[in-house]
PDB file of C-alpha atoms in Angstrom:
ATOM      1  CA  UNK A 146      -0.785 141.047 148.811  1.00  0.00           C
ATOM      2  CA  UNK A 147      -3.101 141.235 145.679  1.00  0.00           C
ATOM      3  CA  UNK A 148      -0.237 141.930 143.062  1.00  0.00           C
ATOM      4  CA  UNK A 149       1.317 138.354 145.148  1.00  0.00           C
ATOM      5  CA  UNK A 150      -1.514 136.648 144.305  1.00  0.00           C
ATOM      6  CA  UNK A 151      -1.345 137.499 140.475  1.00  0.00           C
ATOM      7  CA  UNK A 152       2.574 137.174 140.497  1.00  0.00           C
ATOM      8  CA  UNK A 153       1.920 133.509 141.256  1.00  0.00           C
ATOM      9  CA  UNK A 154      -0.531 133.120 139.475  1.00  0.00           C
ATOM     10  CA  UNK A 155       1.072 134.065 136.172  1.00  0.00           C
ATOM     11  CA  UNK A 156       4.174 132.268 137.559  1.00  0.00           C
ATOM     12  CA  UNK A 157       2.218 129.223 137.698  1.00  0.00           C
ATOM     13  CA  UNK A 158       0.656 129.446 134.137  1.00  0.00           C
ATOM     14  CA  UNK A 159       3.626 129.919 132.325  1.00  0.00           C
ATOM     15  CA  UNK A 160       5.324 127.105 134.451  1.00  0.00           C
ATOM     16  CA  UNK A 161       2.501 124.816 133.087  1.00  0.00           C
ATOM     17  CA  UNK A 162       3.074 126.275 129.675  1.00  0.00           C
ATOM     18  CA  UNK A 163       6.409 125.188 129.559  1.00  0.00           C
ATOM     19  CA  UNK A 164       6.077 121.554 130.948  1.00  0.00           C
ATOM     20  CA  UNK A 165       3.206 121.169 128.328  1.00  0.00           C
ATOM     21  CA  UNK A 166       5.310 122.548 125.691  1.00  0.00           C
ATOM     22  CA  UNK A 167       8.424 120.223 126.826  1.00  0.00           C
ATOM     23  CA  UNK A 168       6.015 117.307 126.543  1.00  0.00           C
ATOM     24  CA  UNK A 169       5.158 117.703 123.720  1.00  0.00           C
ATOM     25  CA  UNK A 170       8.646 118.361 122.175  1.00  0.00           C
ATOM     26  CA  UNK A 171       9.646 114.947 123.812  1.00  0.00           C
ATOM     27  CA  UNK A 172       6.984 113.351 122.113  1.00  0.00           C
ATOM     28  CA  UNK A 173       7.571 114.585 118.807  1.00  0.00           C
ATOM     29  CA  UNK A 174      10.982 113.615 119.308  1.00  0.00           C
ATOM     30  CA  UNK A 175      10.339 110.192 120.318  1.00  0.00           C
ATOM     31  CA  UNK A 176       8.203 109.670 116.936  1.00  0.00           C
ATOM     32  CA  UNK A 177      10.850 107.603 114.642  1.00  0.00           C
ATOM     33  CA  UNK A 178      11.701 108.928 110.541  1.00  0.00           C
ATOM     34  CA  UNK A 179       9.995 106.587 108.160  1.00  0.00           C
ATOM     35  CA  UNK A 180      11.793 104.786 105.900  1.00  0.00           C
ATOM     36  CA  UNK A 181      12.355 105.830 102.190  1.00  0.00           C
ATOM     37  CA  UNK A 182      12.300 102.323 101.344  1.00  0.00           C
ATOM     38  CA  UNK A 183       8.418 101.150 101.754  1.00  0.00           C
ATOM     39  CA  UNK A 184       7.085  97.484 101.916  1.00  0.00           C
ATOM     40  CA  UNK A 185       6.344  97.996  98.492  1.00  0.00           C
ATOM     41  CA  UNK A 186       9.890  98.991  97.522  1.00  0.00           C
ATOM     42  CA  UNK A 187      11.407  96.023  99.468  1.00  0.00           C
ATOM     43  CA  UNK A 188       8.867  93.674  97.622  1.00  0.00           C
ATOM     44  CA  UNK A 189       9.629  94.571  94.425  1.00  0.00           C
ATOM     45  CA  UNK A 190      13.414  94.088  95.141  1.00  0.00           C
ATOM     46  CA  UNK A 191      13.212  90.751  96.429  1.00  0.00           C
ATOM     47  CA  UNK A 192      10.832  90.023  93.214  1.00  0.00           C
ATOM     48  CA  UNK A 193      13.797  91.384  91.319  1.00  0.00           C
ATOM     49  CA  UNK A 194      16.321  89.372  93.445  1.00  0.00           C
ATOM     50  CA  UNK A 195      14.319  86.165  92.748  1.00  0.00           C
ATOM     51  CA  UNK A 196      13.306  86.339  88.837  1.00  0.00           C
ATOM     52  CA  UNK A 197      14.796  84.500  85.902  1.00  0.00           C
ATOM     53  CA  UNK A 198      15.215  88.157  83.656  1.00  0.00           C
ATOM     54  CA  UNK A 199      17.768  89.156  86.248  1.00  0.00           C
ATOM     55  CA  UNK A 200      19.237  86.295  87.303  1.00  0.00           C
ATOM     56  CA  UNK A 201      18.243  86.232  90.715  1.00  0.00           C
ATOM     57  CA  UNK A 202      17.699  82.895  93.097  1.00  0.00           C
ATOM     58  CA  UNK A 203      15.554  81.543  90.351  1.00  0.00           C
ATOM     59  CA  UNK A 204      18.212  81.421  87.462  1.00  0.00           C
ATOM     60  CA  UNK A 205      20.838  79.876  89.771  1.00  0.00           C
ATOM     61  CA  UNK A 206      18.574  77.521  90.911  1.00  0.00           C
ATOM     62  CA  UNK A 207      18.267  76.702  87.326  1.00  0.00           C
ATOM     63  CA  UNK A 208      21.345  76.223  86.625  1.00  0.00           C
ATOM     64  CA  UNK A 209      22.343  74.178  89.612  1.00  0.00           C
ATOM     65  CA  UNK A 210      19.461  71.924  88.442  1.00  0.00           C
ATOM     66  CA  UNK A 211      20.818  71.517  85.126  1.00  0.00           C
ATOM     67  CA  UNK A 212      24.392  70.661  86.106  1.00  0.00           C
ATOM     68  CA  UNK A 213      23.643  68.470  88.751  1.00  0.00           C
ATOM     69  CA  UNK A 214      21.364  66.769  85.859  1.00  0.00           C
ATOM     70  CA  UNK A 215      24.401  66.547  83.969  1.00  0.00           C
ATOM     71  CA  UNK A 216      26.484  65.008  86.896  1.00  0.00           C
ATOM     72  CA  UNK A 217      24.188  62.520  87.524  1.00  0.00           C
ATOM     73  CA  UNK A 218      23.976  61.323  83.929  1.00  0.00           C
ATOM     74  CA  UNK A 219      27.562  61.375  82.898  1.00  0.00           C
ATOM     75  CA  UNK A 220      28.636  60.483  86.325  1.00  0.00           C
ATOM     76  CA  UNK A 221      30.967  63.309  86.383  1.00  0.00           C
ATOM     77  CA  UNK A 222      33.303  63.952  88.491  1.00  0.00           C
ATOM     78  CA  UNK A 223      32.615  60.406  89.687  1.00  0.00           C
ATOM     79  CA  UNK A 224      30.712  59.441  93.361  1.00  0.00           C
ATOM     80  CA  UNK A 225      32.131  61.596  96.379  1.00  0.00           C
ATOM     81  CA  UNK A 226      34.212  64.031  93.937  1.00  0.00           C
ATOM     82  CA  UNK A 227      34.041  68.137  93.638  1.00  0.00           C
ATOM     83  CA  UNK A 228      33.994  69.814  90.128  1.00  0.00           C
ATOM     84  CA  UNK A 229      34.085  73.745  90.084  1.00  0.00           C
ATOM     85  CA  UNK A 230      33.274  75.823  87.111  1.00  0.00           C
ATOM     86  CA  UNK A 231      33.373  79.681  86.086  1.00  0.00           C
ATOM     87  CA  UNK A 232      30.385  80.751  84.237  1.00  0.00           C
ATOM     88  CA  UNK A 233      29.527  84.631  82.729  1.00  0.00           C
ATOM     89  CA  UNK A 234      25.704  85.424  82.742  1.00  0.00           C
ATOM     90  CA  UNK A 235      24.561  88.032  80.598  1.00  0.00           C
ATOM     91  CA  UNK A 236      21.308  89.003  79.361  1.00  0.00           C
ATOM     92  CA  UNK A 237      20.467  89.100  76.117  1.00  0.00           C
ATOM     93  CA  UNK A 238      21.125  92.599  73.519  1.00  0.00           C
ATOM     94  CA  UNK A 239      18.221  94.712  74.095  1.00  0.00           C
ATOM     95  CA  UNK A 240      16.712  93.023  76.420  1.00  0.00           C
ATOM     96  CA  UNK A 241      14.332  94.736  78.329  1.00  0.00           C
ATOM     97  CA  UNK A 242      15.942  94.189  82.106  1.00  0.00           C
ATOM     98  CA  UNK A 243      19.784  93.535  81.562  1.00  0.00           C
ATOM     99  CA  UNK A 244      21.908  92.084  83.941  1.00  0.00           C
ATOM    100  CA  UNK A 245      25.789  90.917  84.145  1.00  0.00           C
ATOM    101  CA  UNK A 246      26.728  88.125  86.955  1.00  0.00           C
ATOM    102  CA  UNK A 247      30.669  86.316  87.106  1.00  0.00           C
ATOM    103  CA  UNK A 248      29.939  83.048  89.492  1.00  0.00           C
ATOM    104  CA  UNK A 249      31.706  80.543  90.799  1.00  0.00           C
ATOM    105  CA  UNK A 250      30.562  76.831  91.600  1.00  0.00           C
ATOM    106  CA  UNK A 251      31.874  74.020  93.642  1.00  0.00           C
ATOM    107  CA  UNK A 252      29.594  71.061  93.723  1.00  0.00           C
ATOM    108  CA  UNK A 253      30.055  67.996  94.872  1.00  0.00           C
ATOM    109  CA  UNK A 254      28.397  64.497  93.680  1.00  0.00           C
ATOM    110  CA  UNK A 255      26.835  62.301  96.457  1.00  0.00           C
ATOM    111  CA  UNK A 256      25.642  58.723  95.768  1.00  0.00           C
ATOM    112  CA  UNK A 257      23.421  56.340  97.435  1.00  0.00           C
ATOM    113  CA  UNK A 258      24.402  52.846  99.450  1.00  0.00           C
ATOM    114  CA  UNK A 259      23.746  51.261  95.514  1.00  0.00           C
ATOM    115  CA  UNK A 260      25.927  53.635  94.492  1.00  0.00           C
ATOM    116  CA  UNK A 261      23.759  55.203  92.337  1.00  0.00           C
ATOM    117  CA  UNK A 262      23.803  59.200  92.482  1.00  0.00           C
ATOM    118  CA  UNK A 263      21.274  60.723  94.828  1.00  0.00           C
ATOM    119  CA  UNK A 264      21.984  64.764  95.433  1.00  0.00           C
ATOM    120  CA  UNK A 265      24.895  67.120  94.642  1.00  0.00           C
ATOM    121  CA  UNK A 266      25.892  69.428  97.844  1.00  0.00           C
ATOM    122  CA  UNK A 267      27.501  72.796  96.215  1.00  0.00           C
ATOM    123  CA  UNK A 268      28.338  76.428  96.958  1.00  0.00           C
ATOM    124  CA  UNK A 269      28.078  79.400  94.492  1.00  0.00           C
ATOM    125  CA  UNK A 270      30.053  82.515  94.734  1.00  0.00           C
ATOM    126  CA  UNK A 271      28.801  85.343  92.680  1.00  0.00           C
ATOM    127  CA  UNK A 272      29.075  89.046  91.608  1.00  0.00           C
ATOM    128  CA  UNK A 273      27.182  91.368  89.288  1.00  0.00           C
ATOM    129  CA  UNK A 274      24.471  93.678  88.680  1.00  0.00           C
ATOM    130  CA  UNK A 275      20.898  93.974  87.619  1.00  0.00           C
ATOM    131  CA  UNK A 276      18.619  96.619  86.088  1.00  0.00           C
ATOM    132  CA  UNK A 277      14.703  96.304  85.643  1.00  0.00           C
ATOM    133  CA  UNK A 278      11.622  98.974  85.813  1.00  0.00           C
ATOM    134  CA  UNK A 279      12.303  99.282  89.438  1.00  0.00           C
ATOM    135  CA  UNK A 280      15.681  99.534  90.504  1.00  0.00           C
ATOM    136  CA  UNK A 281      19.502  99.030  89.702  1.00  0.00           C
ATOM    137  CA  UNK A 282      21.081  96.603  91.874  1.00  0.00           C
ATOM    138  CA  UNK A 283      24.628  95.949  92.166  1.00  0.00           C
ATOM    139  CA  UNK A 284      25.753  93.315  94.735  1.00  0.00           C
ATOM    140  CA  UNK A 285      28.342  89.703  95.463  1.00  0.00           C
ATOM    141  CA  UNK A 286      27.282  86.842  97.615  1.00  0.00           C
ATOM    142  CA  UNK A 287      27.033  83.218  98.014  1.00  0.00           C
ATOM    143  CA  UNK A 288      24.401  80.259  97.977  1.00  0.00           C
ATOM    144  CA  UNK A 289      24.870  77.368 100.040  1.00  0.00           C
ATOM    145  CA  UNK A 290      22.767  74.401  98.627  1.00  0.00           C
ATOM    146  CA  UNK A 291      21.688  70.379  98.832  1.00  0.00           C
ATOM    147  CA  UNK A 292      19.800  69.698  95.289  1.00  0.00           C
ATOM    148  CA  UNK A 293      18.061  66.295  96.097  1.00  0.00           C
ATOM    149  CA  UNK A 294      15.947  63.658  93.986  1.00  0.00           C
ATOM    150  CA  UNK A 295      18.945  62.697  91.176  1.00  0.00           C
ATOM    151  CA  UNK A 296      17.526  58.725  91.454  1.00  0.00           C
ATOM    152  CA  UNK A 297      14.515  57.483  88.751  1.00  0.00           C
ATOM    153  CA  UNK A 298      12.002  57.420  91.028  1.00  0.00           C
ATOM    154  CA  UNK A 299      11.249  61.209  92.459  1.00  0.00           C
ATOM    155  CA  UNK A 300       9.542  62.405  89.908  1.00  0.00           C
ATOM    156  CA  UNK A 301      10.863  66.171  91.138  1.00  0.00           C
ATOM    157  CA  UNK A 302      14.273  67.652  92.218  1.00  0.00           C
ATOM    158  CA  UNK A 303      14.232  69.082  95.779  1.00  0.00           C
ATOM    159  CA  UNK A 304      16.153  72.215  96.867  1.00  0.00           C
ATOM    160  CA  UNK A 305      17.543  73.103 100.200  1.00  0.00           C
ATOM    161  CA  UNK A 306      19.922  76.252 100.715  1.00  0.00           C
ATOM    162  CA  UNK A 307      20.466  79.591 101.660  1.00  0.00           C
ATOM    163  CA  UNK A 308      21.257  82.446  99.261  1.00  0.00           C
ATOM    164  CA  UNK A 309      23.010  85.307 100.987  1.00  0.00           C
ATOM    165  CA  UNK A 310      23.041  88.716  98.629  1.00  0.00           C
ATOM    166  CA  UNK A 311      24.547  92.242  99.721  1.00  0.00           C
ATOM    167  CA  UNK A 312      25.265  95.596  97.209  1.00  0.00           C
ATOM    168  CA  UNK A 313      23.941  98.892  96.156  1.00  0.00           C
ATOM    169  CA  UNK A 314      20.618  99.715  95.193  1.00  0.00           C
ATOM    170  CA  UNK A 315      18.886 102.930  93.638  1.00  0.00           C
ATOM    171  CA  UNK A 316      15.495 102.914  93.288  1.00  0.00           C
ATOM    172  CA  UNK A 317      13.898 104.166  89.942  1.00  0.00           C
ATOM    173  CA  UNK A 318      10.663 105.934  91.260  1.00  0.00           C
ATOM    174  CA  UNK A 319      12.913 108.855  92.830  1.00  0.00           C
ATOM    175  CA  UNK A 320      16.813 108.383  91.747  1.00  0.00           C
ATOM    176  CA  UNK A 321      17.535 110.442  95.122  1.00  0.00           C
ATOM    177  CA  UNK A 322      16.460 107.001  97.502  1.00  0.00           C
ATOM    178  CA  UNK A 323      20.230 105.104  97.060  1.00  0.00           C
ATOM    179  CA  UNK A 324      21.823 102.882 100.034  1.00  0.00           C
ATOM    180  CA  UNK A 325      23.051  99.659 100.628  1.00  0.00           C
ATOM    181  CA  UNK A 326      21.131  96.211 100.544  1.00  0.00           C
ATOM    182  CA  UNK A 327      21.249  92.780 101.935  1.00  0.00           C
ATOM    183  CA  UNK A 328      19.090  89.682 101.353  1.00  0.00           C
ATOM    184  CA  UNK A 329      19.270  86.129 103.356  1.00  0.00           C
ATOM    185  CA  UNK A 330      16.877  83.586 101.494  1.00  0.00           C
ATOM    186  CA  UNK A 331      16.107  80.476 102.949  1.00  0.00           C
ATOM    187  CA  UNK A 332      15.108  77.956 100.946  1.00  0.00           C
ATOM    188  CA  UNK A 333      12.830  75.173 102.192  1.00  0.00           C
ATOM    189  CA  UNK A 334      12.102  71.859 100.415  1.00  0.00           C
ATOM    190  CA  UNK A 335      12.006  74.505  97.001  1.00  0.00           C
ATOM    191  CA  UNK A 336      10.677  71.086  94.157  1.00  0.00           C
ATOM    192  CA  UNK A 337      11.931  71.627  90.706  1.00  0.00           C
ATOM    193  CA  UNK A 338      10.090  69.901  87.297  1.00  0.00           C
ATOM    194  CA  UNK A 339      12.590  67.756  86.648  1.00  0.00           C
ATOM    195  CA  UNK A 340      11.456  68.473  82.452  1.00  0.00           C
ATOM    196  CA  UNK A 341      10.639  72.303  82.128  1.00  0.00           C
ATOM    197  CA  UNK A 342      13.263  73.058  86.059  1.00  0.00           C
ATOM    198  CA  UNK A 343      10.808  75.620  86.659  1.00  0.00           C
ATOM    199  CA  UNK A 344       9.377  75.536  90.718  1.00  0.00           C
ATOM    200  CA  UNK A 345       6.449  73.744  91.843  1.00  0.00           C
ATOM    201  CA  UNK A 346       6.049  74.187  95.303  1.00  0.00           C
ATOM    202  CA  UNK A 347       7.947  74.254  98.359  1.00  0.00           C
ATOM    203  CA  UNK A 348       8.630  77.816 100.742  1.00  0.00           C
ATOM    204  CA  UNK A 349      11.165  80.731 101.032  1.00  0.00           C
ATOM    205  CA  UNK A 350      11.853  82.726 104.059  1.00  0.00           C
ATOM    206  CA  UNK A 351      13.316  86.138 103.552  1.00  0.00           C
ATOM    207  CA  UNK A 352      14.837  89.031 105.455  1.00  0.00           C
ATOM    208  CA  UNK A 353      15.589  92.214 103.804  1.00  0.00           C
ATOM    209  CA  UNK A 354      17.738  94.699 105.609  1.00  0.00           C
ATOM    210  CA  UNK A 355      19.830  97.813 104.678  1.00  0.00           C
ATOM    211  CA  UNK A 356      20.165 101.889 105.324  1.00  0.00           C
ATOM    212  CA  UNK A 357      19.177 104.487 102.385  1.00  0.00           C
ATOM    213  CA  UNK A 358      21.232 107.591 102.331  1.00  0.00           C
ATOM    214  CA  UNK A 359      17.964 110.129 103.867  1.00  0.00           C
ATOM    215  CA  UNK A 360      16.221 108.094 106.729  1.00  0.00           C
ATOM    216  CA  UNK A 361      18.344 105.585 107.963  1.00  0.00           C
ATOM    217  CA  UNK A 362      17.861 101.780 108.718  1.00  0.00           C
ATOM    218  CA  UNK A 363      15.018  99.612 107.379  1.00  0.00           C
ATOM    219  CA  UNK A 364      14.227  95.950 107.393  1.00  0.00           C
ATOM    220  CA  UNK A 365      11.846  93.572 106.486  1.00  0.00           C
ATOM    221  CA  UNK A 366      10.464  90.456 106.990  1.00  0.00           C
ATOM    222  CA  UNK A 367       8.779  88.083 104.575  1.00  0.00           C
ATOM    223  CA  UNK A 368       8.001  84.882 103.634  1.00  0.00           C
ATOM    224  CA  UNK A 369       7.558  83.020  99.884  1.00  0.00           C
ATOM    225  CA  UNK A 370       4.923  80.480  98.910  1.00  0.00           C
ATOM    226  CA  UNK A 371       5.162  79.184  95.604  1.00  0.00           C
ATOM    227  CA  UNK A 372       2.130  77.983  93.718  1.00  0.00           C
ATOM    228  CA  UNK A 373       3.634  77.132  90.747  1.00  0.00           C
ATOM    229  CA  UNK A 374       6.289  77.200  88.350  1.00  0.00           C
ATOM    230  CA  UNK A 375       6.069  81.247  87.715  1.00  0.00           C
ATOM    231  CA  UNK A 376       4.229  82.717  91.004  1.00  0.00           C
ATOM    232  CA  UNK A 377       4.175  82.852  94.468  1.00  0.00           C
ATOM    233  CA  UNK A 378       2.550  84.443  96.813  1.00  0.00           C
ATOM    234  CA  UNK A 379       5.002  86.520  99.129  1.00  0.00           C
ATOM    235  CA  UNK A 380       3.979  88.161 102.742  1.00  0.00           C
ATOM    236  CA  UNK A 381       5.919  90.881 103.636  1.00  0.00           C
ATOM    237  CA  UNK A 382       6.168  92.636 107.401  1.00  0.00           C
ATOM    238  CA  UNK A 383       2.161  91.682 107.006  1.00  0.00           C
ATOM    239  CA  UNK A 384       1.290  92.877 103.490  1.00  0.00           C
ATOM    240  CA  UNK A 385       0.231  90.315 100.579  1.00  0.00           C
ATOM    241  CA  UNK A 386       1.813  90.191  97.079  1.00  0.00           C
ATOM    242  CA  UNK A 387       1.753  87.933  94.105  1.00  0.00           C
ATOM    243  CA  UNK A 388       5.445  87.856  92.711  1.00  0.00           C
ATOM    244  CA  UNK A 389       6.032  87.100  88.994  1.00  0.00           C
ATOM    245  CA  UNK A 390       9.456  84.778  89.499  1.00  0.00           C
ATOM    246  CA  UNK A 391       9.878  85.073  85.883  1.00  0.00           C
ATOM    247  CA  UNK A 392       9.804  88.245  85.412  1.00  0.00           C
ATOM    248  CA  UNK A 393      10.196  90.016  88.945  1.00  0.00           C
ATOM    249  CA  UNK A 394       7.077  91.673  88.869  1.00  0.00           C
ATOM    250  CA  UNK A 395       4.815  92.073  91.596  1.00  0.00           C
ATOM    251  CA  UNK A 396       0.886  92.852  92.308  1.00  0.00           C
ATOM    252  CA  UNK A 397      -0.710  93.944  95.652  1.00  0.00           C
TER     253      UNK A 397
END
């Protein structure tokens, strides 16, 4: 009867070893892998994706300015008419971030009821790459856009559009963190100097998404304010950054 008593006994503490230790192996396993690619790391690539020294949204948005400037001047192709033009972006021989894009434009010139030209509707097709102190970028994709405010009297262009971005990355802190990358910026009332084209206000939402080759998925969430025509203030899955859109940099 007594060596009963301590076979259940022992019976019953090494059942309630085992549950405990299951429970805890199902917990550990429940815990998800972090992502190699940190809120940092995603900021500075969309600061990299947006700057003028790598010909990201900013330098196209630049250059659809400038032609639509043209348009509207010269009246060319003429009120209701497409143009398309082929255009090679490189940067410049030693240059400190290099980049190589091919794109492709098709614009189109809208006028107003006085038949006077009022906004150019258009659609970029691009491909390329991009290096900076961060991270090598290769990637294609397209932005959809409505530049507004050709008439005299707004004393600012106005950009609406969505830029749509997708490649390779490899991140320079630790060559080992590669994957794929894609971008979807959303640009909201985005107003343009219509004497230096550089941004003075207006917003930018932005989701980041892609898988690195260690840990998996990641995305993020973020959206751009900018302040003026070189910064903007960008919140990111709840962090805070100032972004340099000239030069791609970013600060905490």
């Amino acid at each position: 009867m007594v060596e009963t008593i301590v076979f259940m006994k022992l019976f019953k503490f090494f059942l309630s070893a085992f549950i405990l230790s299951a429970v805890i192996s199902c917990k550990k396993m429940e815990v998800p892998a972090t992502s190699n690619v940190s809120n940092a790391d995603a900021a500075a690539m969309i600061g990299g994706s947006t700057a003028l020294n790598s010909y990201g949204v900013y330098s196209n948005s630049s250059d659809i300015t400038v032609n639509a400037a043209l348009q509207a001047t010269l009246n060319i192709p003429g009120c209701g008419l497409s143009k398309t033009d082929t255009i090679i972006r490189q940067s410049a021989a030693g240059a400190s971030v290099t980049y190589n894009y091919s794109l492709y434009y098709n614009h189109k010139l809208n006028c107003n009821t006085s038949n006077l030209a009022d906004n150019v509707t258009g659609n970029l097709i691009y491909s390329g790459n991009y290096t900076n102190a961060n991270l090598s970028l290769t990637n294609s994709g397209s932005f959809s856009y409505t530049l507004a405010g050709l008439t005299a009297a707004p004393t600012v262009y106005t950009l609406n559009g969505e830029y749509k971005s997708s490649g390779t990355f490899k991140l320079k802190a630790d060559t080992t963190n590669t994957g794929t990358v894609s971008f979807d910026f959303v640009l909201k009332n985005v107003t343009i100097s219509k004497t230096t084209q550089y941004f003075t206000g207006g917003t930018c939402t932005v989701i980041v998404t892609g898988t690195t080759t260690k840990k998996g998925d990641f995305t993020y969430n973020g959206t751009l304010t900018i302040n003026s025509g070189s910064l903007a203030t960008l919140v990111l899955n709840g962090s805070t950054y100032q972004v340099n859109l000239v030069l791609g940099t970013i600060t905490p």
